[in-house]
CSV table of C-alpha atoms and ligand atoms in Angstrom, one decimal:
chain,number,residue,atom,x,y,z
A,1,UNK,CA,0.0,0.0,0.0
A,2,UNK,CA,1.2,3.4,-0.9
A,3,UNK,CA,2.1,5.4,2.3
A,4,UNK,CA,2.9,9.1,2.4
A,5,UNK,CA,5.1,10.8,5.1
A,6,UNK,CA,3.4,13.8,6.5
A,7,UNK,CA,5.1,16.2,8.9
A,8,UNK,CA,2.6,17.5,11.4
A,9,UNK,CA,3.4,20.8,13.0
A,10,UNK,CA,0.5,21.5,15.4
A,11,UNK,CA,2.0,24.7,17.0
A,12,UNK,CA,0.4,26.8,19.6
A,13,UNK,CA,-3.1,27.9,20.7
A,14,UNK,CA,-5.8,26.1,18.8
A,15,UNK,CA,-3.2,24.5,16.5
A,16,UNK,CA,-3.2,21.1,18.1
A,17,UNK,CA,-7.1,20.9,18.1
A,18,UNK,CA,-7.5,21.8,14.5
A,19,UNK,CA,-4.7,19.6,13.2
A,20,UNK,CA,-6.1,16.6,15.0
A,21,UNK,CA,-9.4,17.0,13.1
A,22,UNK,CA,-7.6,17.3,9.8
A,23,UNK,CA,-5.7,14.0,10.6
A,24,UNK,CA,-9.0,12.4,11.4
A,25,UNK,CA,-10.4,13.4,8.0
A,26,UNK,CA,-7.1,12.4,6.2
A,27,UNK,CA,-7.2,8.9,7.8
A,28,UNK,CA,-10.9,8.5,6.8
A,29,UNK,CA,-10.2,9.4,3.2
A,30,UNK,CA,-7.0,7.3,3.0
A,31,UNK,CA,-9.0,4.2,4.2
A,32,UNK,CA,-11.4,4.7,1.3
A,33,UNK,CA,-8.8,5.5,-1.3
A,34,UNK,CA,-6.4,2.7,-0.6
A,35,UNK,CA,-3.3,4.6,0.7
A,36,UNK,CA,-1.9,5.4,4.1
A,37,UNK,CA,-0.1,8.1,6.0
A,38,UNK,CA,2.8,8.0,8.4
A,39,UNK,CA,2.8,11.1,10.5
A,40,UNK,CA,5.8,12.7,12.2
A,41,UNK,CA,5.1,15.5,14.8
A,42,UNK,CA,7.5,18.4,14.7
A,43,UNK,CA,7.8,21.4,17.0
A,44,UNK,CA,7.5,25.0,16.0
A,45,UNK,CA,6.5,28.3,17.6
A,46,UNK,CA,6.0,29.2,21.2
A,47,UNK,CA,5.6,25.6,22.3
A,48,UNK,CA,8.9,24.7,20.6
A,49,UNK,CA,10.6,27.7,22.3
A,50,UNK,CA,9.3,26.5,25.7
A,51,UNK,CA,10.6,23.0,25.2
A,52,UNK,CA,13.9,23.7,23.3
A,53,UNK,CA,14.7,27.4,23.6
A,54,UNK,CA,14.3,27.8,19.9
A,55,UNK,CA,11.0,28.6,18.0
A,56,UNK,CA,12.3,26.5,15.0
A,57,UNK,CA,14.5,23.6,16.1
A,58,UNK,CA,16.8,22.3,13.4
A,59,UNK,CA,15.1,18.8,13.6
A,60,UNK,CA,11.9,20.5,12.4
A,61,UNK,CA,13.5,21.7,9.2
A,62,UNK,CA,15.2,18.4,8.5
A,63,UNK,CA,12.1,16.5,9.4
A,64,UNK,CA,10.0,18.6,7.1
A,65,UNK,CA,12.5,18.2,4.2
A,66,UNK,CA,12.3,14.5,4.8
A,67,UNK,CA,8.6,14.3,4.4
A,68,UNK,CA,6.2,14.4,1.4
A,69,UNK,CA,4.3,17.5,2.8
A,70,UNK,CA,3.9,19.5,5.9
A,71,UNK,CA,0.5,20.1,7.5
A,72,UNK,CA,0.7,23.0,9.8
A,73,UNK,CA,-1.7,24.4,12.5
A,74,UNK,CA,-0.9,27.9,13.8
A,75,UNK,CA,1.7,29.5,16.0
A,76,UNK,CA,2.0,32.5,18.4
A,77,UNK,CA,0.3,34.0,21.5
A,78,UNK,CA,0.6,36.8,24.0
A,79,UNK,CA,2.7,34.6,26.2
A,80,UNK,CA,5.7,35.0,23.8
A,81,UNK,CA,5.1,38.5,22.7
A,82,UNK,CA,7.8,40.1,24.8
A,83,UNK,CA,10.6,37.8,23.7
A,84,UNK,CA,13.4,39.2,21.6
A,85,UNK,CA,12.4,39.2,17.9
A,86,UNK,CA,14.4,36.1,16.9
A,87,UNK,CA,12.9,34.0,19.7
A,88,UNK,CA,9.3,34.8,18.8
A,89,UNK,CA,7.1,32.1,17.4
A,90,UNK,CA,6.5,34.2,14.2
A,91,UNK,CA,10.3,34.3,13.6
A,92,UNK,CA,10.3,30.5,13.6
A,93,UNK,CA,7.6,30.4,11.0
A,94,UNK,CA,9.3,33.0,8.8
A,95,UNK,CA,12.6,31.1,9.0
A,96,UNK,CA,10.8,27.9,8.3
A,97,UNK,CA,9.2,29.3,5.1
A,98,UNK,CA,12.6,30.6,4.0
A,99,UNK,CA,14.5,27.4,4.7
A,100,UNK,CA,11.8,25.4,2.7
A,101,UNK,CA,11.9,28.0,-0.1
A,102,UNK,CA,8.1,28.2,-0.2
A,103,UNK,CA,7.9,31.4,-2.2
A,104,UNK,CA,4.3,31.1,-3.4
A,105,UNK,CA,1.5,31.2,-1.0
A,106,UNK,CA,-1.9,30.3,-2.5
A,107,UNK,CA,-4.9,31.5,-0.7
A,108,UNK,CA,-8.2,30.7,-2.3
A,109,UNK,CA,-11.3,32.5,-1.1
A,110,UNK,CA,-14.4,30.7,-2.2
A,111,UNK,CA,-17.8,31.5,-0.8
A,112,UNK,CA,-19.8,28.4,0.0
A,113,UNK,CA,-23.4,28.7,-1.2
A,114,UNK,CA,-24.6,27.5,2.2
A,115,UNK,CA,-22.8,30.4,3.9
A,116,UNK,CA,-23.8,33.4,1.7
A,117,UNK,CA,-25.6,34.9,4.7
A,118,UNK,CA,-22.5,34.6,7.0
A,119,UNK,CA,-20.5,37.3,5.3
A,120,UNK,CA,-20.7,40.8,6.7
A,121,UNK,CA,-21.4,41.8,3.1
A,122,UNK,CA,-24.7,41.5,1.3
A,123,UNK,CA,-25.4,38.0,-0.2
A,124,UNK,CA,-25.6,39.3,-3.8
A,125,UNK,CA,-22.1,40.8,-3.5
A,126,UNK,CA,-20.5,37.6,-2.2
A,127,UNK,CA,-22.5,34.8,-3.7
A,128,UNK,CA,-20.3,33.1,-6.3
A,129,UNK,CA,-17.0,34.6,-5.2
A,130,UNK,CA,-14.1,32.4,-6.3
A,131,UNK,CA,-10.7,34.1,-6.2
A,132,UNK,CA,-7.2,33.2,-5.5
A,133,UNK,CA,-4.6,35.3,-3.8
A,134,UNK,CA,-1.1,34.4,-4.9
A,135,UNK,CA,1.1,36.0,-2.3
A,136,UNK,CA,4.9,36.1,-2.5
A,137,UNK,CA,6.0,34.6,0.8
A,138,UNK,CA,9.8,34.7,1.4
A,139,UNK,CA,10.7,38.2,0.3
A,140,UNK,CA,9.5,41.8,0.6
A,141,UNK,CA,9.4,43.8,3.8
A,142,UNK,CA,9.2,40.7,6.0
A,143,UNK,CA,12.8,39.8,5.1
A,144,UNK,CA,14.4,43.0,3.6
A,145,UNK,CA,17.6,44.5,5.0
A,146,UNK,CA,18.4,46.7,6.6
A,147,UNK,CA,16.0,46.3,9.5
A,148,UNK,CA,16.3,47.1,13.1
A,149,UNK,CA,15.3,49.3,16.0
A,150,UNK,CA,16.8,51.4,18.7
A,151,UNK,CA,14.9,53.3,21.4
A,152,UNK,CA,13.5,56.0,19.1
A,153,UNK,CA,13.5,54.4,15.7
A,154,UNK,CA,12.4,51.2,14.1
A,155,UNK,CA,13.0,50.4,10.4
A,156,UNK,CA,12.3,47.7,7.8
A,157,UNK,CA,13.0,47.6,4.1
A,158,UNK,CA,10.7,46.5,1.3
A,159,UNK,CA,12.9,45.0,-1.3
A,160,UNK,CA,12.2,42.7,-4.3
A,161,UNK,CA,14.7,41.6,-6.9
A,162,UNK,CA,13.6,41.1,-10.5
A,163,UNK,CA,14.2,37.3,-10.2
A,164,UNK,CA,11.9,37.1,-7.2
A,165,UNK,CA,9.1,38.9,-9.0
A,166,UNK,CA,9.6,36.8,-12.2
A,167,UNK,CA,9.3,33.6,-10.2
A,168,UNK,CA,6.1,34.5,-8.4
A,169,UNK,CA,4.6,36.1,-11.5
A,170,UNK,CA,5.0,32.9,-13.5
A,171,UNK,CA,3.3,31.0,-10.7
A,172,UNK,CA,0.3,33.4,-10.7
A,173,UNK,CA,0.0,33.3,-14.5
A,174,UNK,CA,0.1,29.5,-14.5
A,175,UNK,CA,-2.6,29.3,-11.9
A,176,UNK,CA,-4.7,31.8,-13.9
A,177,UNK,CA,-4.3,29.5,-17.0
A,178,UNK,CA,-6.1,26.8,-15.0
A,179,UNK,CA,-8.8,29.3,-13.9
A,180,UNK,CA,-10.5,32.2,-15.5
A,181,UNK,CA,-7.3,33.6,-17.1
A,182,UNK,CA,-7.3,36.9,-15.3
A,183,UNK,CA,-4.5,38.3,-13.2
A,184,UNK,CA,-4.7,41.5,-11.2
A,185,UNK,CA,-1.3,42.5,-9.9
A,186,UNK,CA,-1.4,44.5,-6.7
A,187,UNK,CA,1.2,47.2,-5.9
A,188,UNK,CA,1.8,50.7,-4.7
A,189,UNK,CA,3.7,51.9,-7.8
A,190,UNK,CA,2.5,55.4,-7.4
A,191,UNK,CA,4.7,55.7,-4.3
A,192,UNK,CA,7.1,52.9,-4.0
A,193,UNK,CA,10.1,52.2,-6.2
A,194,UNK,CA,10.0,48.5,-5.3
A,195,UNK,CA,6.4,48.5,-6.7
A,196,UNK,CA,7.5,50.2,-9.9
A,197,UNK,CA,9.9,47.3,-10.5
A,198,UNK,CA,7.2,44.9,-9.5
A,199,UNK,CA,4.8,46.3,-12.1
A,200,UNK,CA,7.3,46.5,-15.0
A,201,UNK,CA,8.5,42.9,-14.3
A,202,UNK,CA,5.0,41.5,-14.1
A,203,UNK,CA,4.3,43.2,-17.5
A,204,UNK,CA,7.3,41.4,-19.0
A,205,UNK,CA,6.3,38.0,-17.7
A,206,UNK,CA,2.8,38.5,-18.9
A,207,UNK,CA,4.0,38.5,-22.5
A,208,UNK,CA,4.6,34.8,-22.1
A,209,UNK,CA,0.9,34.3,-21.3
A,210,UNK,CA,-0.9,36.0,-24.1
A,211,UNK,CA,-4.2,34.3,-23.1
A,212,UNK,CA,-4.2,35.8,-19.7
A,213,UNK,CA,-5.6,39.3,-19.1
A,214,UNK,CA,-3.4,41.3,-16.9
A,215,UNK,CA,-4.5,44.4,-14.9
A,216,UNK,CA,-2.8,46.4,-12.2
A,217,UNK,CA,-4.3,47.9,-9.1
A,218,UNK,CA,-2.9,50.0,-6.2
A,219,UNK,CA,-3.2,48.1,-2.9
A,220,UNK,CA,-5.4,50.7,-1.3
A,221,UNK,CA,-7.9,50.6,-4.2
A,222,UNK,CA,-7.7,46.8,-4.1
A,223,UNK,CA,-8.7,46.7,-0.4
A,224,UNK,CA,-11.7,48.8,-1.4
A,225,UNK,CA,-12.6,46.9,-4.6
A,226,UNK,CA,-12.5,43.6,-2.7
A,227,UNK,CA,-15.5,44.6,-0.6
A,228,UNK,CA,-17.2,46.7,-3.3
A,229,UNK,CA,-17.2,44.0,-6.0
A,230,UNK,CA,-15.2,40.9,-5.2
A,231,UNK,CA,-16.4,39.0,-8.2
A,232,UNK,CA,-14.2,41.1,-10.5
A,233,UNK,CA,-11.2,39.2,-9.2
A,234,UNK,CA,-9.8,35.8,-10.4
A,235,UNK,CA,-6.1,35.7,-9.4
A,236,UNK,CA,-4.7,38.5,-7.3
A,237,UNK,CA,-0.9,38.6,-7.5
A,238,UNK,CA,0.7,40.3,-4.5
A,239,UNK,CA,3.9,40.8,-2.6
A,240,UNK,CA,4.3,39.5,1.0
A,241,UNK,CA,2.7,42.1,3.2
A,242,UNK,CA,-0.1,43.2,0.7
A,243,UNK,CA,-1.1,39.6,0.4
A,244,UNK,CA,-1.1,39.1,4.1
A,245,UNK,CA,-3.5,41.9,4.6
A,246,UNK,CA,-5.7,41.3,1.5
A,247,UNK,CA,-6.1,37.6,2.3
A,248,UNK,CA,-7.5,38.3,5.7
A,249,UNK,CA,-9.9,40.8,4.2
A,250,UNK,CA,-10.9,38.2,1.5
A,251,UNK,CA,-11.7,35.7,4.3
A,252,UNK,CA,-14.6,37.8,5.5
A,253,UNK,CA,-16.2,37.6,2.1
A,254,UNK,CA,-16.6,33.9,3.0
A,255,UNK,CA,-18.1,34.4,6.5
A,256,UNK,CA,-15.3,33.3,8.8
A,257,UNK,CA,-11.5,33.3,8.8
A,258,UNK,CA,-11.9,29.8,10.1
A,259,UNK,CA,-12.8,28.5,6.6
A,260,UNK,CA,-9.8,29.6,4.5
A,261,UNK,CA,-7.0,27.1,3.7
A,262,UNK,CA,-3.7,27.8,2.1
A,263,UNK,CA,-0.8,26.1,0.3
A,264,UNK,CA,2.8,27.4,0.4
A,265,UNK,CA,4.8,25.9,-2.3
A,266,UNK,CA,8.2,26.3,-3.9
A,267,UNK,CA,10.8,24.0,-5.3
A,268,UNK,CA,10.9,21.6,-2.4
A,269,UNK,CA,8.3,20.5,0.1
A,270,UNK,CA,5.0,22.4,0.4
A,271,UNK,CA,3.4,23.6,3.6
A,272,UNK,CA,-0.4,23.4,4.0
A,273,UNK,CA,-2.0,25.6,6.7
A,274,UNK,CA,-5.1,27.6,7.5
A,275,UNK,CA,-4.7,31.3,7.0
A,276,UNK,CA,-5.9,32.1,10.5
A,277,UNK,CA,-3.7,32.4,13.6
A,278,UNK,CA,-3.5,30.5,16.8
A,279,UNK,CA,-6.5,32.2,18.5
A,280,UNK,CA,-5.1,31.8,22.1
A,281,UNK,CA,-8.3,33.3,23.5
A,282,UNK,CA,-10.4,30.3,22.4
A,283,UNK,CA,-7.6,27.6,22.7
A,284,UNK,CA,-8.5,24.5,24.6
A,285,UNK,CA,-12.3,25.2,24.6
A,286,UNK,CA,-13.1,22.9,21.6
A,287,UNK,CA,-14.9,25.7,19.7
A,288,UNK,CA,-12.4,26.5,17.0
A,289,UNK,CA,-13.5,25.9,13.4
A,290,UNK,CA,-11.3,23.0,11.9
A,291,UNK,CA,-12.6,23.5,8.4
A,292,UNK,CA,-9.7,25.8,7.2
A,293,UNK,CA,-7.2,23.1,8.3
A,294,UNK,CA,-9.3,20.3,6.8
A,295,UNK,CA,-9.5,22.2,3.5
A,296,UNK,CA,-5.7,22.7,3.7
A,297,UNK,CA,-5.3,19.0,4.0
A,298,UNK,CA,-7.4,18.7,0.9
A,299,UNK,CA,-5.0,21.2,-0.9
A,300,UNK,CA,-2.1,19.0,0.3
A,301,UNK,CA,-3.6,15.9,-1.3
A,302,UNK,CA,-4.2,17.7,-4.5
A,303,UNK,CA,-0.9,19.7,-4.9
A,304,UNK,CA,1.7,17.7,-3.0
A,305,UNK,CA,0.5,14.1,-3.4
A,306,UNK,CA,-1.6,14.3,-6.6
A,307,UNK,CA,-4.5,12.5,-4.9
A,308,UNK,CA,-7.2,14.6,-6.6
A,309,UNK,CA,-10.0,12.1,-6.0
A,310,UNK,CA,-9.3,12.1,-2.3
A,311,UNK,CA,-9.2,15.9,-2.2
A,312,UNK,CA,-12.5,16.0,-4.1
A,313,UNK,CA,-14.0,13.7,-1.4
A,314,UNK,CA,-12.8,16.0,1.4
A,315,UNK,CA,-14.2,19.1,-0.4
A,316,UNK,CA,-17.5,17.4,-0.9
A,317,UNK,CA,-17.7,16.3,2.7
A,318,UNK,CA,-17.0,19.8,4.0
A,319,UNK,CA,-19.8,21.2,1.7
A,320,UNK,CA,-22.2,18.5,2.9
A,321,UNK,CA,-21.5,19.2,6.6
A,322,UNK,CA,-22.3,22.9,5.9
A,323,UNK,CA,-25.3,22.1,3.8
A,324,UNK,CA,-26.7,19.9,6.5
A,325,UNK,CA,-26.5,22.9,8.8
A,326,UNK,CA,-23.6,21.9,11.1
A,327,UNK,CA,-21.8,25.0,12.3
A,328,UNK,CA,-19.0,25.7,14.8
A,329,UNK,CA,-19.3,28.7,17.1
A,330,UNK,CA,-17.9,31.2,14.7
A,331,UNK,CA,-20.8,30.5,12.3
A,332,UNK,CA,-23.5,29.6,14.9
A,333,UNK,CA,-25.7,32.5,13.9
A,334,UNK,CA,-25.9,31.6,10.2
A,335,UNK,CA,-28.5,29.0,9.3
A,336,UNK,CA,-27.3,26.6,11.9
A,337,UNK,CA,-29.2,23.4,12.4
A,338,UNK,CA,-26.8,22.2,15.0
A,339,UNK,CA,-23.9,24.0,16.6
A,340,UNK,CA,-21.0,21.6,17.1
A,341,UNK,CA,-17.6,21.4,18.7
A,342,UNK,CA,-14.2,21.3,16.9
A,343,UNK,CA,-14.0,17.5,17.2
A,344,UNK,CA,-17.6,17.0,16.3
A,345,UNK,CA,-17.2,18.9,13.1
A,346,UNK,CA,-14.1,16.8,12.3
A,347,UNK,CA,-16.0,13.6,12.9
A,348,UNK,CA,-19.0,14.8,10.9
A,349,UNK,CA,-16.7,15.6,7.9
A,350,UNK,CA,-14.8,12.3,8.3
A,351,UNK,CA,-18.1,10.4,8.3
A,352,UNK,CA,-19.3,12.2,5.2
A,353,UNK,CA,-16.2,11.0,3.2
A,354,UNK,CA,-17.8,9.0,0.4
A,355,UNK,CA,-16.8,5.4,-0.2
B,1,IPM,C1,-0.1,34.5,7.9
B,1,IPM,C2,0.3,35.0,9.3
B,1,IPM,C3,1.8,35.2,9.4
B,1,IPM,C4,2.3,36.1,8.3
B,1,IPM,C5,2.4,35.5,10.7
B,1,IPM,C6,1.9,34.6,11.8
B,1,IPM,C7,3.9,35.6,10.7
B,1,IPM,O1,-0.3,36.3,9.5
B,1,IPM,O2,0.4,33.4,7.6
B,1,IPM,O3,-0.8,35.2,7.2
B,1,IPM,O4,2.2,37.4,8.5
B,1,IPM,O5,2.6,35.7,7.2
B,2,MG,MG1,-1.8,36.8,8.0
């Protein structure tokens, strides 16, 4: 029997709860599709710091590189907020992304028909939204030098090289070719030199994809357009920080940030994780929504393992659970037939996996 090696990084806060539910669903789908999983748990984030003194122990990087894919929960929490920057959980995650070379972060925002009333926007605005944020993940202001701070000054640098832009732009155009063939590139070229280079370079790459329609939008306008008329977007191509912000915004089109999965891919191993954080305020209460992580596991099956049929089964099971009216706390006010816990939701979805 075929068996895949999956590195599990549960992380902090609600991370362990939501990853456990994704594993439940993965095991259910594997049983029906005739393959298996071997899981290896690896440490990252605040929990890793507490145990090892490092938010990203070296074994985590080597373990991940030794696997077929990484399924990741979430990291961070107030408890670690006052540590020096390099010891913080977030620094562990950023170093991890860099070491794995996962330069492309794919964040689909798809509105489930069953949840059109859950968005803070009117149903007619959000119904049918199906967009993909393609966010550059290992460059930009998150990593640029110089950076630093002293008592009265703090500074970071937004820098992109042509090669970095070319690489992520190709990724976005290729994805657009498998979708509706439209790319909207987001920048702040009216103010930032780095954005000017971004825009010029994306224009050049676009010449290799004559079937794809390319438009450009300033990031402030994009933030506005995303809630004015989100259906105008197919693929949104962004740098690191703009994509971080716009993907959180896009999640509210869908009703809850607890629904949105992501894939971070590059030349080596991919990382599959919900776009939300570790939500320490609700950790351990069994009320977190595991759907974003379960949907990330589906992306993992599709992109990392090529198990498209299994991924389809998970996507269908999530839809069915929502259609039948099962809701976690975050969506309890929206057409709920039954409000369920994190683990109940995981079990319901696992049971709905079709033979
Ligand atoms: C995300 C998160 C991370 C980011 C944090 C936790 C470092 O917000 O994945 O969107 O900013 O990339
Ligand atoms: Mg974010």
